[in-house]
Short mmCIF file of C-alpha atoms and ligand atoms in Angstrom, two decimals:
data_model
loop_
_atom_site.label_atom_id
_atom_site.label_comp_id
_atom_site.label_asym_id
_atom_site.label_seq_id
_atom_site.Cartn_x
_atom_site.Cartn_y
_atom_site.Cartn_z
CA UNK A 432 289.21 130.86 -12.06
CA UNK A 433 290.20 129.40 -8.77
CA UNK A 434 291.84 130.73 -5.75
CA UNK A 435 295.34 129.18 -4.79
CA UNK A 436 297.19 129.79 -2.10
CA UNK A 437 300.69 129.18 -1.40
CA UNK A 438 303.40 129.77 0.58
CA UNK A 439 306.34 130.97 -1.68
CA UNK A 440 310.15 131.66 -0.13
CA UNK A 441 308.14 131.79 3.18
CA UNK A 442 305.70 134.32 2.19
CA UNK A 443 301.82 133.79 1.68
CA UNK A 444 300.83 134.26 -1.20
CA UNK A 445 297.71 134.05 -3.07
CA UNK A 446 296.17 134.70 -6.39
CA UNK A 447 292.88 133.95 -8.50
CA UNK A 448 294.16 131.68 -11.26
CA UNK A 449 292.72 129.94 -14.70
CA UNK A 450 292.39 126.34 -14.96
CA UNK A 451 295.63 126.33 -17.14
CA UNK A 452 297.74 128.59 -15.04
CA UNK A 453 301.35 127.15 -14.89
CA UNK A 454 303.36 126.66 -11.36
CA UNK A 455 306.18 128.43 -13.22
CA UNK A 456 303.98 131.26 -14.83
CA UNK A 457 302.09 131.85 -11.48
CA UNK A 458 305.56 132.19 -10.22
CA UNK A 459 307.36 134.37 -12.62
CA UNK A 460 304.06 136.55 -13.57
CA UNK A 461 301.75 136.79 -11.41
CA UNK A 462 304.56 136.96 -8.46
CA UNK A 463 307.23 138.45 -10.44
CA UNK A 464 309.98 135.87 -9.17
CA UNK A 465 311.67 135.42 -12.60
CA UNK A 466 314.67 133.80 -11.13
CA UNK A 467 312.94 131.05 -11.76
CA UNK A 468 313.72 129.95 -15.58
CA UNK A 469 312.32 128.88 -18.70
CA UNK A 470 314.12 126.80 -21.29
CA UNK A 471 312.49 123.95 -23.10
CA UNK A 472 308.90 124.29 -21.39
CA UNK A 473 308.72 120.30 -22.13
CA UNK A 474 309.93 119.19 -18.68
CA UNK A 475 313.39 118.26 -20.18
CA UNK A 476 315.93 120.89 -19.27
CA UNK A 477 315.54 121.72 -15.49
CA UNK A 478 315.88 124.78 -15.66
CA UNK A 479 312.44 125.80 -13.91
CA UNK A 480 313.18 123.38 -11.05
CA UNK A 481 311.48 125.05 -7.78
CA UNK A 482 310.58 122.80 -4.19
CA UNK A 483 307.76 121.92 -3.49
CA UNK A 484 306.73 120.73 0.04
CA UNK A 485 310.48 120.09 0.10
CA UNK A 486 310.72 118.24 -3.51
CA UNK A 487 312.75 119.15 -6.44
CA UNK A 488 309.86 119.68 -9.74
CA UNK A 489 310.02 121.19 -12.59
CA UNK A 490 307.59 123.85 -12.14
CA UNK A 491 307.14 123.95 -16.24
CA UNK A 492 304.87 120.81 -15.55
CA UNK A 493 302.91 121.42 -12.56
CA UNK A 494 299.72 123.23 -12.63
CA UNK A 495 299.25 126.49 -10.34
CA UNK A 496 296.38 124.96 -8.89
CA UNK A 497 298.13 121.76 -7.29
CA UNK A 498 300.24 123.49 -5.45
CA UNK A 499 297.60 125.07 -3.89
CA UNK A 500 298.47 125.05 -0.02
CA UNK A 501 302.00 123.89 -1.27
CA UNK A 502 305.39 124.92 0.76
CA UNK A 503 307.45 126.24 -2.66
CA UNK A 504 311.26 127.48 -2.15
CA UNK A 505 312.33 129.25 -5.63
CA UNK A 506 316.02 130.21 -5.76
CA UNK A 507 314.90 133.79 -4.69
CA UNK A 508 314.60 132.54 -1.34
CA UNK A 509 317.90 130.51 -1.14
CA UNK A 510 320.25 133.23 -0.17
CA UNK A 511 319.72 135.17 3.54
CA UNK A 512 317.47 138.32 4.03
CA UNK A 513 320.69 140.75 4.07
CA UNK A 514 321.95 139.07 0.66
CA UNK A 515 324.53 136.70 1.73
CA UNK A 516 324.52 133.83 -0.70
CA UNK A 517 323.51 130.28 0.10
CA UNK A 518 326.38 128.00 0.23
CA UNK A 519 325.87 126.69 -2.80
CA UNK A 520 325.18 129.62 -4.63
CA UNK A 521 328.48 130.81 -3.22
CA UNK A 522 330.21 127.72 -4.23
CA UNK A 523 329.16 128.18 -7.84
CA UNK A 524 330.58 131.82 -8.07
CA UNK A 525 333.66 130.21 -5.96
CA UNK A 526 334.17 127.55 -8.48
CA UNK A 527 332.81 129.14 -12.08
CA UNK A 528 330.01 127.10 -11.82
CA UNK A 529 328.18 129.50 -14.08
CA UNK A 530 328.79 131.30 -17.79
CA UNK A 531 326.20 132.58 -19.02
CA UNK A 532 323.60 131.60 -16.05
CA UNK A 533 320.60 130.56 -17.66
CA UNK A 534 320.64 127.02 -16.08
CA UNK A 535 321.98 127.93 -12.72
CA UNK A 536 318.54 128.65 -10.70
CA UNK A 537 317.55 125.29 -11.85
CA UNK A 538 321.20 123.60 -11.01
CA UNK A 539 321.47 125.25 -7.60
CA UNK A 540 317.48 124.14 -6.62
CA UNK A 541 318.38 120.66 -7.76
CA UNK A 542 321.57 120.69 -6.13
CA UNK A 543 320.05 121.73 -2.78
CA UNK A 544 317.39 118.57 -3.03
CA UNK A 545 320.33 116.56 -3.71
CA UNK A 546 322.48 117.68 -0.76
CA UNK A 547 319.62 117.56 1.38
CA UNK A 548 318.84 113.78 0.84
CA UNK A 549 322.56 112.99 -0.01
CA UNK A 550 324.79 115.56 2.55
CA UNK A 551 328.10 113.79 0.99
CA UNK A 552 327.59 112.70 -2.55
CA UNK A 553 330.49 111.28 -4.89
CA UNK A 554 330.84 112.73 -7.97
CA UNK A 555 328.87 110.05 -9.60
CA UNK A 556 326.17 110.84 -7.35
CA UNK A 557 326.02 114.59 -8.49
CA UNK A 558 326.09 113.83 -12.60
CA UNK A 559 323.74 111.29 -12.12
CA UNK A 560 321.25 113.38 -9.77
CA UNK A 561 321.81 116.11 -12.39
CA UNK A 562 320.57 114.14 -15.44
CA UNK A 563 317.45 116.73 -15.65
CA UNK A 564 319.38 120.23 -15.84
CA UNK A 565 321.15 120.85 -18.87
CA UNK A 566 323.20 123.18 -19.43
CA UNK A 567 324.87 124.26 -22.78
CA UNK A 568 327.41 126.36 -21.67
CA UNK A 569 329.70 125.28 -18.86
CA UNK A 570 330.61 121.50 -19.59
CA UNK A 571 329.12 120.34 -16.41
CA UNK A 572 332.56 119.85 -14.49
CA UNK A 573 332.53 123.12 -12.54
CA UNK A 574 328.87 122.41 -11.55
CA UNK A 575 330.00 119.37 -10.37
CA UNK A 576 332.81 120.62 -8.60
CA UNK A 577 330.77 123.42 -6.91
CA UNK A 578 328.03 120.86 -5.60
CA UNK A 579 331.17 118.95 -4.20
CA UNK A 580 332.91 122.73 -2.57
CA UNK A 581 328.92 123.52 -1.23
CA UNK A 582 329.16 119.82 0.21
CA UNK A 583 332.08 120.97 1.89
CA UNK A 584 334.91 118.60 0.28
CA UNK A 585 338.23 119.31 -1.05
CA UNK A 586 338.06 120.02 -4.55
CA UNK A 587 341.72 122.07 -4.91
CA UNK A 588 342.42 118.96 -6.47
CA UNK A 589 340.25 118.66 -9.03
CA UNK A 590 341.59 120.81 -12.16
CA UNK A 591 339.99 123.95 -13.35
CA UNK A 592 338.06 123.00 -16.97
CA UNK B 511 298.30 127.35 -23.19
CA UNK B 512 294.63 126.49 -24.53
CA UNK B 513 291.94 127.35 -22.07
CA UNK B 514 290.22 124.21 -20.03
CA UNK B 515 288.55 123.61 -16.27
CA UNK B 516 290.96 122.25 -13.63
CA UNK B 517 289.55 120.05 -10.74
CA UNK B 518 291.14 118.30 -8.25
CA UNK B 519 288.74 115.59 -6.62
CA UNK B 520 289.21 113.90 -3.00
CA UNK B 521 288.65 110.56 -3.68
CA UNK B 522 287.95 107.91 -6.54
CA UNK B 523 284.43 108.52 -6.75
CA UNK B 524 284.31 111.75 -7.36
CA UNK B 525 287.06 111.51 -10.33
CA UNK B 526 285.02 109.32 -11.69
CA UNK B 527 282.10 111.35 -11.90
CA UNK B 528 283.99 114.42 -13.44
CA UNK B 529 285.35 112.31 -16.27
CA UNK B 530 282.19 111.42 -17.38
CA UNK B 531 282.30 114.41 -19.34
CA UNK B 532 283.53 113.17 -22.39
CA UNK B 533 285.48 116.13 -22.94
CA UNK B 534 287.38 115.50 -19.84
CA UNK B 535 290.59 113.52 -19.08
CA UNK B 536 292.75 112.42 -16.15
CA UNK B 537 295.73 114.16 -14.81
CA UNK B 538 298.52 112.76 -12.59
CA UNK B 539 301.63 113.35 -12.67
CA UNK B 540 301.25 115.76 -15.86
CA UNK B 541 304.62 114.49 -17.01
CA UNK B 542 303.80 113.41 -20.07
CA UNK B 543 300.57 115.16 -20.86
CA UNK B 544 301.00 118.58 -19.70
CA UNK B 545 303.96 118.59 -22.80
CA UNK B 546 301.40 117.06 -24.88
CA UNK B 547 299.03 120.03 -24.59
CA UNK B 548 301.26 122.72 -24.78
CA UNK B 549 301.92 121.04 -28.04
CA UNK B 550 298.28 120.67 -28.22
CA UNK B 551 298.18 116.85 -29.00
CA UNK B 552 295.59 116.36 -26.89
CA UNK B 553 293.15 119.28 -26.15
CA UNK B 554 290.72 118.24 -23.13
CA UNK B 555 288.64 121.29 -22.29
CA UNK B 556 288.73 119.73 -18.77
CA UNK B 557 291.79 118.34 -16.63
CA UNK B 558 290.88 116.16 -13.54
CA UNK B 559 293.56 115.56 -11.54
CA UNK B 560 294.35 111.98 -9.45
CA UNK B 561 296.90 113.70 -7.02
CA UNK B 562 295.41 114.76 -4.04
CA UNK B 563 293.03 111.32 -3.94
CA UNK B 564 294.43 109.59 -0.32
CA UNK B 565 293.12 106.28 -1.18
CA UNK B 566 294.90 105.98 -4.94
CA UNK B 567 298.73 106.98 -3.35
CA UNK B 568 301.18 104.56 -1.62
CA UNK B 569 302.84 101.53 -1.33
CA UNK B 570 301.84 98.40 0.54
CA UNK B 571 301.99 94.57 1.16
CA UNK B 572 298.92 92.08 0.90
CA UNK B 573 300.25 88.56 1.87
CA UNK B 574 302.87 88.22 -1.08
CA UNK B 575 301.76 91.11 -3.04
CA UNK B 576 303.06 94.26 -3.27
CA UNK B 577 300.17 96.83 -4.17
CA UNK B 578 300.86 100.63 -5.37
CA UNK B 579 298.21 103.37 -5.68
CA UNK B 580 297.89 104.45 -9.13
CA UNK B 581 298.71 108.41 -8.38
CA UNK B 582 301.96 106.91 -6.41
CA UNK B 583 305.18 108.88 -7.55
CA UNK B 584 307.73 106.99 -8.53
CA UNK B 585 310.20 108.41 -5.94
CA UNK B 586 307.70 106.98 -3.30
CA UNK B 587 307.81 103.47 -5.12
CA UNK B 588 312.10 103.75 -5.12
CA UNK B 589 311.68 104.46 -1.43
CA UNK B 590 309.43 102.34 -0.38
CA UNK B 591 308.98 99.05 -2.66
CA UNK B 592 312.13 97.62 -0.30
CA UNK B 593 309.71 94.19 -0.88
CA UNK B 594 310.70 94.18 -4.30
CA UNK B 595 313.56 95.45 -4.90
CA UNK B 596 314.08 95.57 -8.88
CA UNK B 597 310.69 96.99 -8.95
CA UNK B 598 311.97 99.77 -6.81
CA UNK B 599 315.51 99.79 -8.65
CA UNK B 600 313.23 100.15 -11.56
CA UNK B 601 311.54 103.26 -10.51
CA UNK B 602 314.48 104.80 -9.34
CA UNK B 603 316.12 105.19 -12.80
CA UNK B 604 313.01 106.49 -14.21
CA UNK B 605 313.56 110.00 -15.86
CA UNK B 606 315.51 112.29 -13.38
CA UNK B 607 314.65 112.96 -9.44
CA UNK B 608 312.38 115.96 -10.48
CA UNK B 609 310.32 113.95 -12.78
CA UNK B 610 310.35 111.03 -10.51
CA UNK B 611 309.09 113.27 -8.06
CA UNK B 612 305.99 114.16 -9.98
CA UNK B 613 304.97 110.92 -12.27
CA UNK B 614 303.18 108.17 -11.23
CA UNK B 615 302.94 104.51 -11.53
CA UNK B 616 299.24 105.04 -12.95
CA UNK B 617 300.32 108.02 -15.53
CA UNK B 618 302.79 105.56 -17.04
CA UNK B 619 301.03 102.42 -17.20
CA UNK B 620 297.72 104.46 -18.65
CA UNK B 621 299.94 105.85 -21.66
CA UNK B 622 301.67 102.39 -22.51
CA UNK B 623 304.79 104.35 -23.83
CA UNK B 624 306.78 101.78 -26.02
CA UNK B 625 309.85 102.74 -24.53
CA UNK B 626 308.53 103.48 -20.95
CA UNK B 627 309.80 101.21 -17.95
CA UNK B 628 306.68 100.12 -15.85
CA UNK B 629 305.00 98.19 -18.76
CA UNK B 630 308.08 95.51 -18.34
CA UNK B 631 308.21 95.23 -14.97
CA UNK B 632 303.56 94.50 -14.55
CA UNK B 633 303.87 92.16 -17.53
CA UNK B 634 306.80 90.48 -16.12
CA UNK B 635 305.43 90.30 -12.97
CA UNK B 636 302.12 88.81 -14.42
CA UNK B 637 300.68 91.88 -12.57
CA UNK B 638 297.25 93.14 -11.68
CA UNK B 639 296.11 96.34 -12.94
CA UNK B 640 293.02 97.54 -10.89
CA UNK B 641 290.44 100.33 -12.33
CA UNK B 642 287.59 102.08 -10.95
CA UNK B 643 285.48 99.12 -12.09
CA UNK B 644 287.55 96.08 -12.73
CA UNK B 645 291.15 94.09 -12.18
CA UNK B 646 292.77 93.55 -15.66
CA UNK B 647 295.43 91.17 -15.89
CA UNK B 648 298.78 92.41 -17.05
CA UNK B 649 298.85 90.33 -20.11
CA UNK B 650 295.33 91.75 -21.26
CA UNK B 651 295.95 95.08 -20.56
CA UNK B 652 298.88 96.00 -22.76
CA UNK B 653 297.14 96.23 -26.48
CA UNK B 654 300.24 97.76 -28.44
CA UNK B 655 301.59 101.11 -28.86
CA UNK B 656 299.97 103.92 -26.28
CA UNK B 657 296.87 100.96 -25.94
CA UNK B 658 295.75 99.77 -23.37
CA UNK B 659 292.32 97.88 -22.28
CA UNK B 660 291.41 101.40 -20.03
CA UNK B 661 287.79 102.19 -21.04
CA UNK B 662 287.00 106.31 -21.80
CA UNK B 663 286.53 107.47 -18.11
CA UNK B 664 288.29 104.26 -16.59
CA UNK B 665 291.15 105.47 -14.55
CA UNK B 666 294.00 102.85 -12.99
CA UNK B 667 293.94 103.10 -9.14
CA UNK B 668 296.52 100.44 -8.07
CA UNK B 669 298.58 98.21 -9.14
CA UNK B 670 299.12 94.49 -8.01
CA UNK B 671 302.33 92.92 -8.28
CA UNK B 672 302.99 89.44 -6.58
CA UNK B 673 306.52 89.20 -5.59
CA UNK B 674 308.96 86.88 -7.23
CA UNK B 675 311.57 84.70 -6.01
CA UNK B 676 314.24 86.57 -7.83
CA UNK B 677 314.23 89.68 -10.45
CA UNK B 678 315.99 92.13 -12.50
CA UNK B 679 315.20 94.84 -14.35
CA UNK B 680 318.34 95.91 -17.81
CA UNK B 681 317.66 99.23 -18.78
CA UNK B 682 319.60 100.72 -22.37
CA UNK B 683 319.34 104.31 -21.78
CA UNK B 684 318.57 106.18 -24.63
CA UNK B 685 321.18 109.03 -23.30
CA UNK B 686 318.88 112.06 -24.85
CA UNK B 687 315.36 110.90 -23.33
CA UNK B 688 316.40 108.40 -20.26
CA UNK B 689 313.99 106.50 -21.87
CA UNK B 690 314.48 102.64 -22.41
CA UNK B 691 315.98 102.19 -25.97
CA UNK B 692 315.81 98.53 -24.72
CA UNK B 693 314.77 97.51 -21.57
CA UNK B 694 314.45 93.78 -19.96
CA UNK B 695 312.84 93.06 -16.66
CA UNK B 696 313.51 89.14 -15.87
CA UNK B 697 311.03 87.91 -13.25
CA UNK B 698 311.58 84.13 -11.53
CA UNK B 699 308.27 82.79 -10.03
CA UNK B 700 307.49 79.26 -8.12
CA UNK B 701 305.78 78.31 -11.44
CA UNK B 702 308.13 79.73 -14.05
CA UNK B 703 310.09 82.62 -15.43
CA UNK B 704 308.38 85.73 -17.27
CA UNK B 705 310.84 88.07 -19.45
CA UNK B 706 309.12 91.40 -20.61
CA UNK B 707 310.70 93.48 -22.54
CA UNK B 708 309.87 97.02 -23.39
CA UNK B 709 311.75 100.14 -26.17
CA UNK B 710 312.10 97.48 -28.65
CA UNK B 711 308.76 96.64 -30.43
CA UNK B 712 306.28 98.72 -32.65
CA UNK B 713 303.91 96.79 -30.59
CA UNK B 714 305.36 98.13 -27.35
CA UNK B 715 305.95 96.00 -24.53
CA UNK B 716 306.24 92.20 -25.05
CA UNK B 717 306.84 89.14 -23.47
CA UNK B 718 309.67 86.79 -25.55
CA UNK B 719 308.46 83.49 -24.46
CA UNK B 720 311.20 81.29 -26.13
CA UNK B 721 313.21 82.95 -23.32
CA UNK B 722 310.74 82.17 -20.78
CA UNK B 723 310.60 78.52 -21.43
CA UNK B 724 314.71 78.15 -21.30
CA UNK B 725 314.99 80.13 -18.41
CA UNK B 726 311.90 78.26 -16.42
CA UNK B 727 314.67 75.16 -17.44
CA UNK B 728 317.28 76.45 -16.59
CA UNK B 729 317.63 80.14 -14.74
CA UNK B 730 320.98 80.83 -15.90
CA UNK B 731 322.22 83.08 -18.52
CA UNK B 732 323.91 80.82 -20.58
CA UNK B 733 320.32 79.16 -20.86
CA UNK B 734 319.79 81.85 -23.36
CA UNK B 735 323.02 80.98 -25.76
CA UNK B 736 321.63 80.18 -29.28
CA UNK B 737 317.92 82.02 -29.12
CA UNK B 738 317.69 85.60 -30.60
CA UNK B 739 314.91 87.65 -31.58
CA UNK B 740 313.87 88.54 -34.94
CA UNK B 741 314.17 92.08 -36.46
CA UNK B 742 311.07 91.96 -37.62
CA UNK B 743 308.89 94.91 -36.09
CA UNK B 744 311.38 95.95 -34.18
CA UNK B 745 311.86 100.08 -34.06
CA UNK B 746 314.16 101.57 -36.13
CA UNK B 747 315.00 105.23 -35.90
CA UNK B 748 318.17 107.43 -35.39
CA UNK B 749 318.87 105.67 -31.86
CA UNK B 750 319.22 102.12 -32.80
CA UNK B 751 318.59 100.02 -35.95
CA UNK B 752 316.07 96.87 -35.86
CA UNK B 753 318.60 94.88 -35.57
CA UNK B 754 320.62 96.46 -32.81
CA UNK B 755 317.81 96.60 -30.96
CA UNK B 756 316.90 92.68 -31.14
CA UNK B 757 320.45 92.47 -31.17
CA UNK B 758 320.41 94.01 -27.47
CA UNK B 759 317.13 92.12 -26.47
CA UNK B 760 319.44 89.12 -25.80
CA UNK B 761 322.35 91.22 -24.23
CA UNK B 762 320.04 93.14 -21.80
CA UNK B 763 318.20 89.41 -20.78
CA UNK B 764 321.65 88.16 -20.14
CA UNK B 765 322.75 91.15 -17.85
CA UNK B 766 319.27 90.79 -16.28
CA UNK B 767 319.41 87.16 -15.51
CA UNK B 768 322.85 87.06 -14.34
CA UNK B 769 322.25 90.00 -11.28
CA UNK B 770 319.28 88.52 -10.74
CA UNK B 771 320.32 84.54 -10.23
C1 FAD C 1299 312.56 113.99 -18.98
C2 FAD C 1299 311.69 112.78 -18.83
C3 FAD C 1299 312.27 111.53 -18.75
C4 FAD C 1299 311.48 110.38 -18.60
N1 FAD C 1299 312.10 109.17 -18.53
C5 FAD C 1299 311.35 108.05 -18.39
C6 FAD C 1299 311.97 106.77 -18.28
O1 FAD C 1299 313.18 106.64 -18.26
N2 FAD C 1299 311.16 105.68 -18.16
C7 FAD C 1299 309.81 105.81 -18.11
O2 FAD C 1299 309.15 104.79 -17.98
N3 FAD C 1299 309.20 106.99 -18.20
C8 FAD C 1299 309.93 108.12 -18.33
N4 FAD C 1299 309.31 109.34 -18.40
C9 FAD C 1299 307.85 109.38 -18.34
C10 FAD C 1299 307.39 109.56 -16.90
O3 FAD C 1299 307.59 108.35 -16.18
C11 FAD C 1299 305.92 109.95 -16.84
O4 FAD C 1299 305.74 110.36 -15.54
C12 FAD C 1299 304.91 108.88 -17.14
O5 FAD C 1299 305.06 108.29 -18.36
C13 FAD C 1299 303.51 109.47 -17.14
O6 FAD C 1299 303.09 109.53 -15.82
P1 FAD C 1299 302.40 110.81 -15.25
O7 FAD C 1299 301.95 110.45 -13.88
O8 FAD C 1299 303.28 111.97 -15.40
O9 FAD C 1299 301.10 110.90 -16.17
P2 FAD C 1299 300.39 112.10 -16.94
O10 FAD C 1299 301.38 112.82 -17.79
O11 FAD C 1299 299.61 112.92 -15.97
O12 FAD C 1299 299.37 111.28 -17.82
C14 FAD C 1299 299.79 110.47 -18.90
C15 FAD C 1299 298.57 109.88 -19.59
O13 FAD C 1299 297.92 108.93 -18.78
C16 FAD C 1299 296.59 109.31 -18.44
N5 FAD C 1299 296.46 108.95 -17.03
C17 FAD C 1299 297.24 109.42 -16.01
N6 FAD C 1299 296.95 108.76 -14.87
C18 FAD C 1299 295.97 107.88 -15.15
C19 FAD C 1299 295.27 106.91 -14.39
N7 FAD C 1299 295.53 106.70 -13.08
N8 FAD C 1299 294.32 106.17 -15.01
C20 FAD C 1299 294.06 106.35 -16.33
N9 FAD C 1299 294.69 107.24 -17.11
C21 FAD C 1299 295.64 108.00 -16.53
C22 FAD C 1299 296.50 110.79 -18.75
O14 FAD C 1299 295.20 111.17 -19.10
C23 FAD C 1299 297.46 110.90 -19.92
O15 FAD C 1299 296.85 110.50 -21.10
C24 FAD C 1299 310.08 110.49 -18.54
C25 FAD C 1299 309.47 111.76 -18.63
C26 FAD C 1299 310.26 112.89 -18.77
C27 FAD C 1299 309.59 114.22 -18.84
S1 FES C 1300 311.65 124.76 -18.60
FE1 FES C 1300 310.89 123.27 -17.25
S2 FES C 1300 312.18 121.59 -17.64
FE2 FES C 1300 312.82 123.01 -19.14
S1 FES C 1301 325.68 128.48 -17.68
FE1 FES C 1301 324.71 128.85 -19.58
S2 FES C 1301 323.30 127.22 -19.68
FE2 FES C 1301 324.44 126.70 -17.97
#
């Protein structure tokens, strides 16, 4: 067991943790954040994508005890204190960006790495920076458009799908 | 997961030391072996990881060559290999940005994927890959499919690539994996042209030195009208036929020498 220590949605946080222990299983157990998701636990789908020290990972494939001293933003700590959404999390509600959910935590924590390095992106730029997060409900093209809305451009005339 | 040790040493030395336990085995970017034992393909009972070691991360110039720290993510490399600029175009199409974020330049040249993209671009660059004990050249170090010349314990902590005149790296996505399913880096040296090419062999990567010799002639693409590659050990599964895949060998060499000239 070792001691890690991190500082998670702006909170300290520490545990003691096995050599083994998961980023995304120190996350979801041990600090009950399960917004963070599971789907293929293979690093394929995105959907565990956290930050860390700024950086889009997938948190699947990143042991507990690297990120130990490690700045991590999980989509728990995306909207404000008093529950207003983040822009982008707005924009996906705003836009259907979202059917059954599953994939969003990872979509809107890749989508904020991606507006972050890329403040105006084409749409190009947003499918291809999305090649990691699948998603097996939606079709992609209201994700796309709510990355665009959260970017602040004018989507009204991109149709509905 | 299966239980093992976790230890995350400061500098080379000390890496070294911990994997002298034979039951021990190197950790970097974890993108490829922290699937492989949760599938329990590989069962170390200890993990040592390369990632907080200073002196085996980052990206700088020696003279002509462009040297990369073996724990060196490849986002870093897209950001910062500006010197060579398909090696960083390379890099940058590697996976998606989270697992670009997170693997390294060591992690990928130390597994020797047949489909992976770094192999290419060090054996088409006639590069240097240094260890904890020795400097290997490029065309020793790739030994076929996941082989490599890495000793138990030996660990990859930079990589040497001299800087050509002109290059290009033609990546076939494989659209499930964003793996090469054939992948061509063209490299144009003072003394000749190298063409490696990687997703297509059951050896893994390989240099196709007819190409080389009409290209050091003549570095255009229509140098390369006539020559093809046999089918013959090429990979066949659901992706691609044998012959597709030799079949795209030429295409991709093409493409590569045409944005590269
Ligand atoms: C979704 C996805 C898409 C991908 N797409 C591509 C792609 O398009 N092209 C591509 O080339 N790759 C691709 N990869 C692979 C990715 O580049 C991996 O990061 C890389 O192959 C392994 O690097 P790593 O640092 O993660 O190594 P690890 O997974 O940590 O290690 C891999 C192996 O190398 C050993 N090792 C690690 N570092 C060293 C070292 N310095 N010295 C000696 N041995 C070492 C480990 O013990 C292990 O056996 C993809 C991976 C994923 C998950
Ligand atoms: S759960 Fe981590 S990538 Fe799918
Ligand atoms: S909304 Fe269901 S997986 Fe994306």
């Amino acid at each position: 067991m070792a001691k890690v220590t991190m500082t998670v949605n702006g909170r300290k946080v520490s545990g003691e943790v096995p050599g083994n222990r998961l980023l995304v299983e120190f996350l979801r157990e041990d600090q009950r954040l399960t917004g963070t998701h599971v789907g293929c636990d293979t690093s394929q789908c995105g959907a565990c994508v956290v930050h860390v020290n700024g950086k889009a990972v997938k948190s699947c494939t990143m042991m507990a005890s690297e990120a130990d001293g490690a700045d991590i933003t999980t989509i728990e700590g995306m909207a404000e204190a008093d529950g207003t959404m983040h822009p982008i999390q707005q924009a996906f509600q705003d836009n259907h960006g979202l059917q059954c959910g599953f994939c969003t935590p990872g979509m809107v924590m890749s989508a904020a790495a991606l507006l972050k390095d890329n403040p105006n992106p084409t749409e190009a730029d947003v499918r291809h920076y999305l090649e990691g997060n699948i998603c097996r409900c939606t079709g992609y093209h209201n994700i796309v458009k709510a990355i665009l809305a959260a970017a602040g451009q004018d989507v009204s005339k991109i149709a509905a799908e | 997961m299966y239980a093992f040790d976790f230890e995350q040493p400061k500098t080379i030395a000390e890496a070294v030391a911990a994997l002298a336990d034979d039951e021990a085995q190197p950790l970097s970017g974890g993108q490829t072996l922290i699937p492989t034992l949760k599938q329990r393909l590989a069962m170390p009972s200890k993990l040592v990881s390369l990632t907080a070691i200073p002196e085996m991360k980052g990206v700088c110039m020696n003279g002509n060559t462009l040297c990369i720290g073996g724990a060196t993510p490849h986002a870093v490399v897209a950001a910062e290999a500006s010197a060579y600029p398909a090696l960083a175009a390379l890099a940058s199409n590697i996976g998606d940005p989270a697992v670009r974020n997170r693997g390294t330049i060591g992690g990928s040249i130390a597994n020797n994927d047949p489909a992976a993209c770094y192999p290419s671009a060090a054996l088409a660059s006639g590069a240097t890959i240094v260890t904890n004990s020795r400097e290997i050249a490029a065309d020793d170090y790739f030994q076929g499919l996941f082989q490599t010349a890495l000793e138990e314990g030996e660990i990859v902590t930079e990589v040497r690539f001299p800087v050509p005149q002109a290059a290009n790296y033609q990546k076939f996505v494989q659209p499930a994996s964003r793996f090469a399913l054939v992948g061509v880096f063209v490299a144009k040296y003072a003394d000749g042209v190298r063409v490696a090419v990687t997703g297509a062999s059951n050896d893994g990567v390989f240099r196709w030195t007819e190409a080389e010799a009409a290209l050091s002639a003549n570095f255009s693409p229509s140098a390369l009208d006539g020559l093809s590659v046999s089918a013959d050990g090429m990979i066949g599964d659901l992706h691609g036929t044998p012959e597709y895949r030799a079949h795209l060998i030429g295409v991709m060499t093409k493409r590569a020498v045409a944005a590269a000239s």
